Short mmCIF file of C-alpha atoms in Angstrom, two decimals:
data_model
loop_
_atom_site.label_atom_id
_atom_site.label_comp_id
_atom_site.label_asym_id
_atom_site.label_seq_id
_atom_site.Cartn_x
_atom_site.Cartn_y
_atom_site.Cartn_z
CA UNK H 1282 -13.17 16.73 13.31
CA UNK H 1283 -11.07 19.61 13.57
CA UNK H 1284 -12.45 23.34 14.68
CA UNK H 1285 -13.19 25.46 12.33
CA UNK H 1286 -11.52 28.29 14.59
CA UNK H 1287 -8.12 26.46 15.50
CA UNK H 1288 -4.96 26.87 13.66
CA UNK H 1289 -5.88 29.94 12.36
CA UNK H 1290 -4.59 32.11 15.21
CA UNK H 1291 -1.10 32.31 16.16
CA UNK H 1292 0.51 33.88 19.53
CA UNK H 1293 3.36 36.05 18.30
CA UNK H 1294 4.56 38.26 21.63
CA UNK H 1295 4.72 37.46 25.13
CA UNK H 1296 5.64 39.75 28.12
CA UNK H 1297 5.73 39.11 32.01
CA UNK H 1298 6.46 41.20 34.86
CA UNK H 1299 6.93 39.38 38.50
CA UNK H 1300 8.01 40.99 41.75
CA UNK H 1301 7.62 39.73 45.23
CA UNK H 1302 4.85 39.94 46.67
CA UNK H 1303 4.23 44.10 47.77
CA UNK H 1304 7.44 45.53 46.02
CA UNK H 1305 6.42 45.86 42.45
CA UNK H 1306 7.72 49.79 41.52
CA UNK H 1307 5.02 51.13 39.68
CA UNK H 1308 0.94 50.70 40.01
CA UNK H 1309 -1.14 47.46 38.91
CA UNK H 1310 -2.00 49.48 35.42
CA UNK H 1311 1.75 50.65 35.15
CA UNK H 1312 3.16 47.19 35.48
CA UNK H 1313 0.85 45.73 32.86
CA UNK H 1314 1.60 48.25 30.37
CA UNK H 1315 4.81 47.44 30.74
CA UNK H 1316 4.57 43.90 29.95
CA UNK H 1317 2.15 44.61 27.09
CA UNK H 1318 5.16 46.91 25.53
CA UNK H 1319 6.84 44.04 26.42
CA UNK H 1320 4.78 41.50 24.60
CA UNK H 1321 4.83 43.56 21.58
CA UNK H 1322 8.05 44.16 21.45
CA UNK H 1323 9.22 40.51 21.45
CA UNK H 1324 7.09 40.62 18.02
CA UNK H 1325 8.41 43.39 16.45
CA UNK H 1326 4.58 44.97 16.73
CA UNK H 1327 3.48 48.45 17.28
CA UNK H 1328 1.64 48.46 20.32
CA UNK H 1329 -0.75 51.19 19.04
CA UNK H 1330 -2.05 48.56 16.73
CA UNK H 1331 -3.61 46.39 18.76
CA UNK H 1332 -7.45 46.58 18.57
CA UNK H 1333 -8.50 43.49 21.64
CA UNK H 1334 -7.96 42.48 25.37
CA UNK H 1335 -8.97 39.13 27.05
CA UNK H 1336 -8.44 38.63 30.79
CA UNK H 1337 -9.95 36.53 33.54
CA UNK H 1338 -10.28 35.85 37.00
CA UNK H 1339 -11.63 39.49 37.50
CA UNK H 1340 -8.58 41.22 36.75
CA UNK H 1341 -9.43 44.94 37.77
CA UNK H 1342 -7.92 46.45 34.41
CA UNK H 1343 -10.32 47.76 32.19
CA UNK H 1344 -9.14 48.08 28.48
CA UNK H 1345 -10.58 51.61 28.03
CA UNK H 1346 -7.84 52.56 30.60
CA UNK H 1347 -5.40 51.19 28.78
CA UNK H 1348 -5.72 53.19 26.13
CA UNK H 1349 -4.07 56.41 26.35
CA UNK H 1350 -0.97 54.78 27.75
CA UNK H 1351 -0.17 52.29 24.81
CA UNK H 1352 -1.99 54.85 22.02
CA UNK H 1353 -4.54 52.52 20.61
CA UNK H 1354 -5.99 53.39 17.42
CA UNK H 1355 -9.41 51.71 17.95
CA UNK H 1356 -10.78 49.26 20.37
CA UNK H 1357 -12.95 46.78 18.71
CA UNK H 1358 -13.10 43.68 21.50
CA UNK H 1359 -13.10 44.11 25.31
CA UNK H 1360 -14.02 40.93 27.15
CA UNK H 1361 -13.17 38.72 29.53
CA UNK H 1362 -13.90 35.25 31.01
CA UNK H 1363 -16.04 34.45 34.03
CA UNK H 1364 -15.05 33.11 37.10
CA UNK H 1365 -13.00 34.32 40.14
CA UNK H 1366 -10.15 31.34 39.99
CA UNK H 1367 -7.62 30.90 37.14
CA UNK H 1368 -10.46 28.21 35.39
CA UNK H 1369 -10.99 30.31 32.84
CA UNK H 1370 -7.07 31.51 31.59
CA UNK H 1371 -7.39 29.48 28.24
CA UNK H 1372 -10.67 30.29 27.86
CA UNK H 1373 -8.60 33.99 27.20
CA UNK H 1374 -7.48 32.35 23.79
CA UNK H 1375 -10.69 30.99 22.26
CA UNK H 1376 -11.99 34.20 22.64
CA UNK H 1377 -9.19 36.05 21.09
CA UNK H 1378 -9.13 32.83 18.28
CA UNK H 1379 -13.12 33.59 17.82
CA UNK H 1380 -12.87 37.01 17.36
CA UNK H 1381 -9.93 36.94 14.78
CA UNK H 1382 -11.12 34.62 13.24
CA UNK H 1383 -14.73 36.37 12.63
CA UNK H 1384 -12.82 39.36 11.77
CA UNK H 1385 -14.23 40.96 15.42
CA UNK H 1386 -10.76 41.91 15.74
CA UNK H 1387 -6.80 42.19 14.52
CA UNK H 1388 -4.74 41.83 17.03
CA UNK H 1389 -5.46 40.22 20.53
CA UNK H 1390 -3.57 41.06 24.25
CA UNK H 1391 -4.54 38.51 26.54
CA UNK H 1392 -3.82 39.42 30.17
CA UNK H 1393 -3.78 39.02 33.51
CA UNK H 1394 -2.12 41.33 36.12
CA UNK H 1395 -1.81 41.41 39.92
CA UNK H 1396 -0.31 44.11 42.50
CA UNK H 1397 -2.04 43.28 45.64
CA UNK H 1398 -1.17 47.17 46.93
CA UNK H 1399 -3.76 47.76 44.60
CA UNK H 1400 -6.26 45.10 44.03
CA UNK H 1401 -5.69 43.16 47.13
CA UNK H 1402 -4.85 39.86 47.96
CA UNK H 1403 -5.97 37.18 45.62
CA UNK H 1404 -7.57 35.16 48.02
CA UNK H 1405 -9.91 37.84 49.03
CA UNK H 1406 -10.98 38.48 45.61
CA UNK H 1407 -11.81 34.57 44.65
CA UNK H 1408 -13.65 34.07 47.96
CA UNK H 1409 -16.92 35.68 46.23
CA UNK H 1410 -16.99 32.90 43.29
CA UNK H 1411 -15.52 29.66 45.69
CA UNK H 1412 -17.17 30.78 49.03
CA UNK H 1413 -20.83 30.76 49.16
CA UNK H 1414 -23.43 30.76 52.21
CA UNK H 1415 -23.93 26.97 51.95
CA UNK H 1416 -19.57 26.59 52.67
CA UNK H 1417 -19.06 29.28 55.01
CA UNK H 1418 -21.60 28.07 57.19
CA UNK H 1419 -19.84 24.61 57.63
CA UNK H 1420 -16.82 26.33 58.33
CA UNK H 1421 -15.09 26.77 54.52
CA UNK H 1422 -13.56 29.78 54.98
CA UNK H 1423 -10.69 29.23 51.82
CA UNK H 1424 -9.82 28.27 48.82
CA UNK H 1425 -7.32 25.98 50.44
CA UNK H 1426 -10.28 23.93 52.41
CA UNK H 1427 -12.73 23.13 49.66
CA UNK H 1428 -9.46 21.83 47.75
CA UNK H 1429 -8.28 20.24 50.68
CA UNK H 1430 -11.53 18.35 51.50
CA UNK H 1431 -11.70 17.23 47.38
CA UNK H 1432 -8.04 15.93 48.21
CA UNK H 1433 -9.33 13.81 50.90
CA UNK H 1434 -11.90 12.36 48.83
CA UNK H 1435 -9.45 11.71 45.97
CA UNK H 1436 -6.71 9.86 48.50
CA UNK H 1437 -9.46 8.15 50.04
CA UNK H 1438 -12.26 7.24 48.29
CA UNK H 1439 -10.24 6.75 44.49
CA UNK H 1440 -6.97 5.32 46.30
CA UNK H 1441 -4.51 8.02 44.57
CA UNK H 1442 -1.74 7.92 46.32
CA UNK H 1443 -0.39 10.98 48.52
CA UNK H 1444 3.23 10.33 47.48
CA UNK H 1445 1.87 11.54 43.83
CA UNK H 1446 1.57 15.38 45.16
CA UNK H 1447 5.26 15.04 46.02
CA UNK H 1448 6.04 14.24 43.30
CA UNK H 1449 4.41 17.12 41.40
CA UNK H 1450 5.36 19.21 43.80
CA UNK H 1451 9.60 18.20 43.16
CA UNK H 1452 9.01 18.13 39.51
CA UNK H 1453 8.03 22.14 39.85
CA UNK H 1454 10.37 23.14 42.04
CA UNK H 1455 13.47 21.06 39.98
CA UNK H 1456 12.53 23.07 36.96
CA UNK H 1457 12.19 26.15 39.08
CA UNK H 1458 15.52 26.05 40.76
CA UNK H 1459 17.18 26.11 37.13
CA UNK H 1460 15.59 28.83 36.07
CA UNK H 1461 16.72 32.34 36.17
CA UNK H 1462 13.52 33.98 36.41
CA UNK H 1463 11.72 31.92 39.51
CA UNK H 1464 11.72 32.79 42.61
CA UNK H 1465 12.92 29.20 43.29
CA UNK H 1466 16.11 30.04 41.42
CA UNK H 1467 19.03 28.09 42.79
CA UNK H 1468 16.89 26.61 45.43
CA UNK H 1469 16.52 22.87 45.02
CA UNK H 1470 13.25 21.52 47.13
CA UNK H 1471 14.57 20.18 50.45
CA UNK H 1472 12.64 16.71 50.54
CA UNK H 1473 12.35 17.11 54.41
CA UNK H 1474 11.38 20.69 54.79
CA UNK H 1475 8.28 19.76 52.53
CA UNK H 1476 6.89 17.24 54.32
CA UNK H 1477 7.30 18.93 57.45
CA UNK H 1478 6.45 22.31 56.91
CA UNK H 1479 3.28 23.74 58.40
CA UNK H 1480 -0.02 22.75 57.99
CA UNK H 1481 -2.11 25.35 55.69
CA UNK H 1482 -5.41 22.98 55.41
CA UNK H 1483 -4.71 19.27 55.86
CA UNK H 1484 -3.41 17.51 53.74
CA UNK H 1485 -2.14 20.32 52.52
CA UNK H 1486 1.24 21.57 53.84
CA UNK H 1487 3.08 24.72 53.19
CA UNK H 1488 4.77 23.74 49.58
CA UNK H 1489 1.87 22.13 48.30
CA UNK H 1490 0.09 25.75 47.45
CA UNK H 1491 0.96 28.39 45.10
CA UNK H 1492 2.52 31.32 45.99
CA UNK H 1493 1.50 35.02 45.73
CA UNK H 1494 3.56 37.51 43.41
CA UNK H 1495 2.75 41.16 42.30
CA UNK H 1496 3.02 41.31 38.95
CA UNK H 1497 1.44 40.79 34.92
CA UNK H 1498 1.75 39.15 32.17
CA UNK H 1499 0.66 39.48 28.23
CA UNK H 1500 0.62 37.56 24.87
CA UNK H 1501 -0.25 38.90 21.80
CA UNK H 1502 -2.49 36.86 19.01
CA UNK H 1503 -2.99 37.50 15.61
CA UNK H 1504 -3.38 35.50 12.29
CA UNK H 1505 -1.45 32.79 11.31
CA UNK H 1506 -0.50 34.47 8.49
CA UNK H 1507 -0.11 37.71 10.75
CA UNK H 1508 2.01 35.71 12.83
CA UNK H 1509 4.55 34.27 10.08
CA UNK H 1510 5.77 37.74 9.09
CA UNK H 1511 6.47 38.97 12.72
CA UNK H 1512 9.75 38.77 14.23
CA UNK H 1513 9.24 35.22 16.57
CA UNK H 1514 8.44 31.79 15.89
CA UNK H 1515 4.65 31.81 15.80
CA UNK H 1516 2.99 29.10 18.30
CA UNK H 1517 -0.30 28.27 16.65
CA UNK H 1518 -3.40 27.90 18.91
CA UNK H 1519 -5.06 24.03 17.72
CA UNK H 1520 -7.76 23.68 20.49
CA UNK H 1521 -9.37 25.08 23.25
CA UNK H 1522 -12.50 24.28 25.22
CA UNK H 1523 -13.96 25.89 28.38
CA UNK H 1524 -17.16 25.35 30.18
CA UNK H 1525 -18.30 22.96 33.47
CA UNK H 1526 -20.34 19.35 33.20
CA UNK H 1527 -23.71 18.85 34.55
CA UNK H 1528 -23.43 18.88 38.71
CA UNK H 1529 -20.47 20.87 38.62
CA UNK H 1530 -21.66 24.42 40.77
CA UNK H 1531 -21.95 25.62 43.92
CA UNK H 1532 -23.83 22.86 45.67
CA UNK H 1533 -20.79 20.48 44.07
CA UNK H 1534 -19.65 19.65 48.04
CA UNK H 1535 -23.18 18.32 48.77
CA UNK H 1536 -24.48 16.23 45.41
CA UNK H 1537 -22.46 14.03 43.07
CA UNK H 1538 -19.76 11.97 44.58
CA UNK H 1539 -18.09 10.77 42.02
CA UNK H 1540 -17.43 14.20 40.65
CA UNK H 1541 -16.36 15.56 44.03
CA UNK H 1542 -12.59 14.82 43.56
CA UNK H 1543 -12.31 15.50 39.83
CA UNK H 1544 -11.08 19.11 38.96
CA UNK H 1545 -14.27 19.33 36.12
CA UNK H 1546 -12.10 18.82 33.19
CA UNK H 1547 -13.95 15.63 32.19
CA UNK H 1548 -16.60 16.94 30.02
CA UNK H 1549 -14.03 19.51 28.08
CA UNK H 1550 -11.17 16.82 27.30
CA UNK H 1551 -13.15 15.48 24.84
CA UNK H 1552 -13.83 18.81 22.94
CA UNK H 1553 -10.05 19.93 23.57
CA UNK H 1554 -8.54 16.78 21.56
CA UNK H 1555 -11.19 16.31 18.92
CA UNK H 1556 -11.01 20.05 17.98
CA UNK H 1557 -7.13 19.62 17.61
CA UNK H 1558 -7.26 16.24 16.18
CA UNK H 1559 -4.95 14.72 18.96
CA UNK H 1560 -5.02 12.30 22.20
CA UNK H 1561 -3.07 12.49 25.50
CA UNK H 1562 -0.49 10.49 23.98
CA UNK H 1563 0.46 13.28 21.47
CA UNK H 1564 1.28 16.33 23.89
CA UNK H 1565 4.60 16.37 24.53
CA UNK H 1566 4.73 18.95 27.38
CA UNK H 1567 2.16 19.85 29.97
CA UNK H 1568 2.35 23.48 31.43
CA UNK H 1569 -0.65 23.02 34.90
CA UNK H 1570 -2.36 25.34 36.58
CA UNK H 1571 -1.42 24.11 40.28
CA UNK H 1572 -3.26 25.72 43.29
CA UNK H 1573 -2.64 22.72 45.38
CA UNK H 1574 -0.24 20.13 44.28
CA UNK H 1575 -3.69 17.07 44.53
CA UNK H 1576 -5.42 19.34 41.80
CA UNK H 1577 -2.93 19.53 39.66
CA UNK H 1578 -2.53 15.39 39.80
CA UNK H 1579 -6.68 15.30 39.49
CA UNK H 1580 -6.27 17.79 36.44
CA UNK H 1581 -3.26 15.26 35.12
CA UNK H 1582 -5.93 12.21 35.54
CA UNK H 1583 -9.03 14.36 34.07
CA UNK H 1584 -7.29 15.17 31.00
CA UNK H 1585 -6.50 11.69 30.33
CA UNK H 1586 -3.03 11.34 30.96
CA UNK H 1587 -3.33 8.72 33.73
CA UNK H 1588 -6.05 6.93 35.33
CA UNK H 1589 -6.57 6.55 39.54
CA UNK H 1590 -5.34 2.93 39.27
CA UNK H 1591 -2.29 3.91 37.41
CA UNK H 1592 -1.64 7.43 38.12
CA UNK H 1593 1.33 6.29 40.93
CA UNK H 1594 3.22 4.93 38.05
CA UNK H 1595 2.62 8.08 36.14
CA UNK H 1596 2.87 10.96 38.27
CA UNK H 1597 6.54 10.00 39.24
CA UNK H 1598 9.64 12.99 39.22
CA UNK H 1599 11.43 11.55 36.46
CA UNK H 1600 8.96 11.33 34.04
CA UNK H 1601 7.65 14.79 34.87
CA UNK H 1602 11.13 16.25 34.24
CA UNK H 1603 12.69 18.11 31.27
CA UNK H 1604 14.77 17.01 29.32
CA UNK H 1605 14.01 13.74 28.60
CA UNK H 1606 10.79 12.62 30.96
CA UNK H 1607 7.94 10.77 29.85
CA UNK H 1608 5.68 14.29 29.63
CA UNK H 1609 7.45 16.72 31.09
CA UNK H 1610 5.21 19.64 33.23
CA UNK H 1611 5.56 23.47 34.78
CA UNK H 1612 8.58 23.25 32.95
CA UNK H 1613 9.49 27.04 33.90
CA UNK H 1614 8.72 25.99 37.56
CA UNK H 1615 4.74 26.85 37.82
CA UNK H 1616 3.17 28.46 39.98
CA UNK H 1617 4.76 26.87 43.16
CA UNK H 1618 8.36 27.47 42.05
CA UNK H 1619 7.93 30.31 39.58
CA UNK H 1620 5.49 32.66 41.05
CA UNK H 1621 2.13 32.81 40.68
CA UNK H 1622 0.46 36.17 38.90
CA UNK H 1623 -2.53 34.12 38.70
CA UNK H 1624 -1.23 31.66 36.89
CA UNK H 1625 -0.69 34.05 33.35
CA UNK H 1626 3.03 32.41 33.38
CA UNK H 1627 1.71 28.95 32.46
CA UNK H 1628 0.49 30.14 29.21
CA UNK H 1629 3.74 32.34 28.58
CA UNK H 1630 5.57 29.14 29.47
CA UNK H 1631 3.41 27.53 27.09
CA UNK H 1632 4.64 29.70 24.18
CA UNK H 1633 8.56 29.83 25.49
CA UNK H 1634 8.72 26.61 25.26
CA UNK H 1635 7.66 25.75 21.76
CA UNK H 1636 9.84 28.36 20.78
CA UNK H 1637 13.03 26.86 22.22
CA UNK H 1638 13.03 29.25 24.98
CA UNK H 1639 12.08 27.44 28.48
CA UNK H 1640 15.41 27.75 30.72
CA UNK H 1641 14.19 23.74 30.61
CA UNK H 1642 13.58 22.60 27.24
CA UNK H 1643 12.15 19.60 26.16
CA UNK H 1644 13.89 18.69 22.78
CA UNK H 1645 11.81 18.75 19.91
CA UNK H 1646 8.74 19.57 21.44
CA UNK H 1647 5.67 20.43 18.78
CA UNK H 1648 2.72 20.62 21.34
CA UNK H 1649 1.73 21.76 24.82
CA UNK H 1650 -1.34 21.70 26.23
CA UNK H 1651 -2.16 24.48 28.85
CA UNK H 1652 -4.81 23.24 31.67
CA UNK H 1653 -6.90 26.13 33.90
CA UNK H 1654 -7.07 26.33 37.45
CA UNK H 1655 -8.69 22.76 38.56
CA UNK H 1656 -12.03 23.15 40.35
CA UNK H 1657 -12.69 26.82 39.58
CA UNK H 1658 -16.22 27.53 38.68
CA UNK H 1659 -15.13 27.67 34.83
CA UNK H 1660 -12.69 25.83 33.93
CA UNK H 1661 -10.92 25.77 30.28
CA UNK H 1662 -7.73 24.14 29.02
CA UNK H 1663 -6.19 24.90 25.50
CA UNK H 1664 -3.37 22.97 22.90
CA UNK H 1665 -0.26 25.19 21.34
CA UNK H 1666 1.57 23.61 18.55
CA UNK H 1667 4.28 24.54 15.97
CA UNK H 1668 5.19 23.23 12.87
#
């Protein structure tokens, strides 16, 4: 049974700004009201019109501030997702979809923005959701370790191969390189500088973790039938789910081993697909939140796209490639071979690509399903489709 929410929203702009890391030219608030003009603009929509915000991961904007700058009329919905990771980015689109839907709202921006001269460095900022007393005390002073220990358990204990994060890994980085807009633009992955480059938390080496970029990024949603009359393609929203199972929280290192090395989407998938009437085998593109390249292959596995006994088959470059592989993923490059503004370009990528405008399309594509940063405290995942 369908949602009663889904298919009646639409995302009809999109708008991203990305600078290396430390050189963006105007403030955190300047460069996201840039790419909110932007957003709007790609619809043909007056920016003074728009009457929501969604964000996550403690972005440091607050709408109110926003304001005066893009000359709202009214502000009628200012929220945003819990959780310090990128868990809860499409968990930004059900609650845009809810409150259109309930007529809370008209017209949604869903953000997230990042200039570390201004909010600091990422890391610093999730430590207060990942880190608590109980980890730093054994010595988990990172993101990168509690990942890197889940890895471990996943290669070890489950038997997924580590070849599979290669893998990943080269399938971001091949779209990346042919892309205009990455920062791995012209740069194809050199096999043997990834496996030896330094350790950052073993098994994790230097290319298996996102990058940091100053920078923001915005969609707008309205109606469907909004949507139809602007001046893009609309991508319709069909499903999204957020939330955590039972034993997934902060003690999750000491309790339930079998949920250790998953990435929590388990108890979600099954809202995600019955909500948009689909299964695994019906997405035809995968745009994945990657941290670390072994969460993004747990996320792959969680959602139901392979299993541990098969997922070597699976997870292989060529079927992770666009044009013409099995289910194609990060197809702008992700965050390892894009840049990473919290992850806000895998739901623009989302949208470009259904639209025909990925610098690596997949032909034909009618859905894409959008996963959330794997093991964050909240994690969400959400289904785009066109006609």
């Amino acid at each position: 049974m369908t949602g009663f929410l889904f298919k009646k929203t639409a995302v009809a702009g999109v708008g991203y700004r990305q600078y290396p890391r430390g050189t963006a030219d105007l403030p955190e608030r300047g460069v996201l009201v840039r790419a909110i003009i932007d957003a709007c603009d790609d619809a043909g929509f007056d920016p003074a019109d728009v009457d929501g915000f969604v964000s996550y991961g403690d972005d440091h904007n607050e709408p109110v501030r926003l304001m005066s700058d893009l000359g709202t009329k009214e502000l009628k919905l200012s929220t945003q997702v819990w959780g310090g990771g990128g868990g809860g980015i499409a968990g930004t689109f059900q609650l845009a979809a809810s409150a259109i839907a309930t007529g809370q709202a008209n017209a949604v921006i869903i953000f997230r923005a990042l200039v570390e001269g201004n909010s600091g460095r990422l890391a610093e900022a999730v430590m207060a959701h990942h880190l608590n007393d109980h980890m730093v005390g054994a010595g988990m002073v990172a993101p990168a370790q509690i990942c890197a220990m889940r890895a471990q358990r996943m290669f070890e204990y489950h038997g997924v191969p580590k070849s599979t994060c290669e893998e990943l890994v080269r399938a971001s980085y091949y779209h990346g390189s042919r892309n205009p807009d990455a920062v791995a633009y012209g740069k194809d992955l050199d096999v043997e500088n990834y496996r030896t480059s330094r350790w950052i938390a073993e098994p994790f080496r230097l290319f298996d973790c996102s990058r940091e970029n100053d920078g923001a990024g915005a969609l707008l949603m309205v109606s469907s039938d909004v949507a139809k009359d602007l001046a893009k393609k609309p991508v319709k929203l069909l499903s999204a789910a957020q939330g955590a199972e039972k034993g997934w929280g902060d003690l999750l290192e000491n309790d339930d081993a079998d949920l250790y090395a998953t990435t929590g989407f388990r108890a979600i998938r099954q809202r995600l697909f019955e909500h948009a009437g689909l299964t695994p085998a019906d997405i035809d593109v995968v745009q994945l939140y990657e941290n670390f390249s072994a969460q993004g292959v747990a996320s792959l596995i969680d959602h139901g796209f392979c299993t541990y006994e098969n997922v070597a088959e699976f997870v292989r470059f060529d079927n992770l490639i666009a044009p013409h592989g099995k289910l194609p993923v990060n197809t702008s490059g992700g965050n390892f071979a894009h840049g990473f503004v919290h992850g806000i370009i895998c739901a623009i990528e989302s949208i470009r690509q259904l639209r025909g405008e990925s610098a690596n399309p997949v032909p034909d594509a009618k859905t894409c399903l959008l996963a959330g940063g794997p093991g964050s405290p909240t994690i969400s995942s959400a289904i785009f489709g066109v006609d």
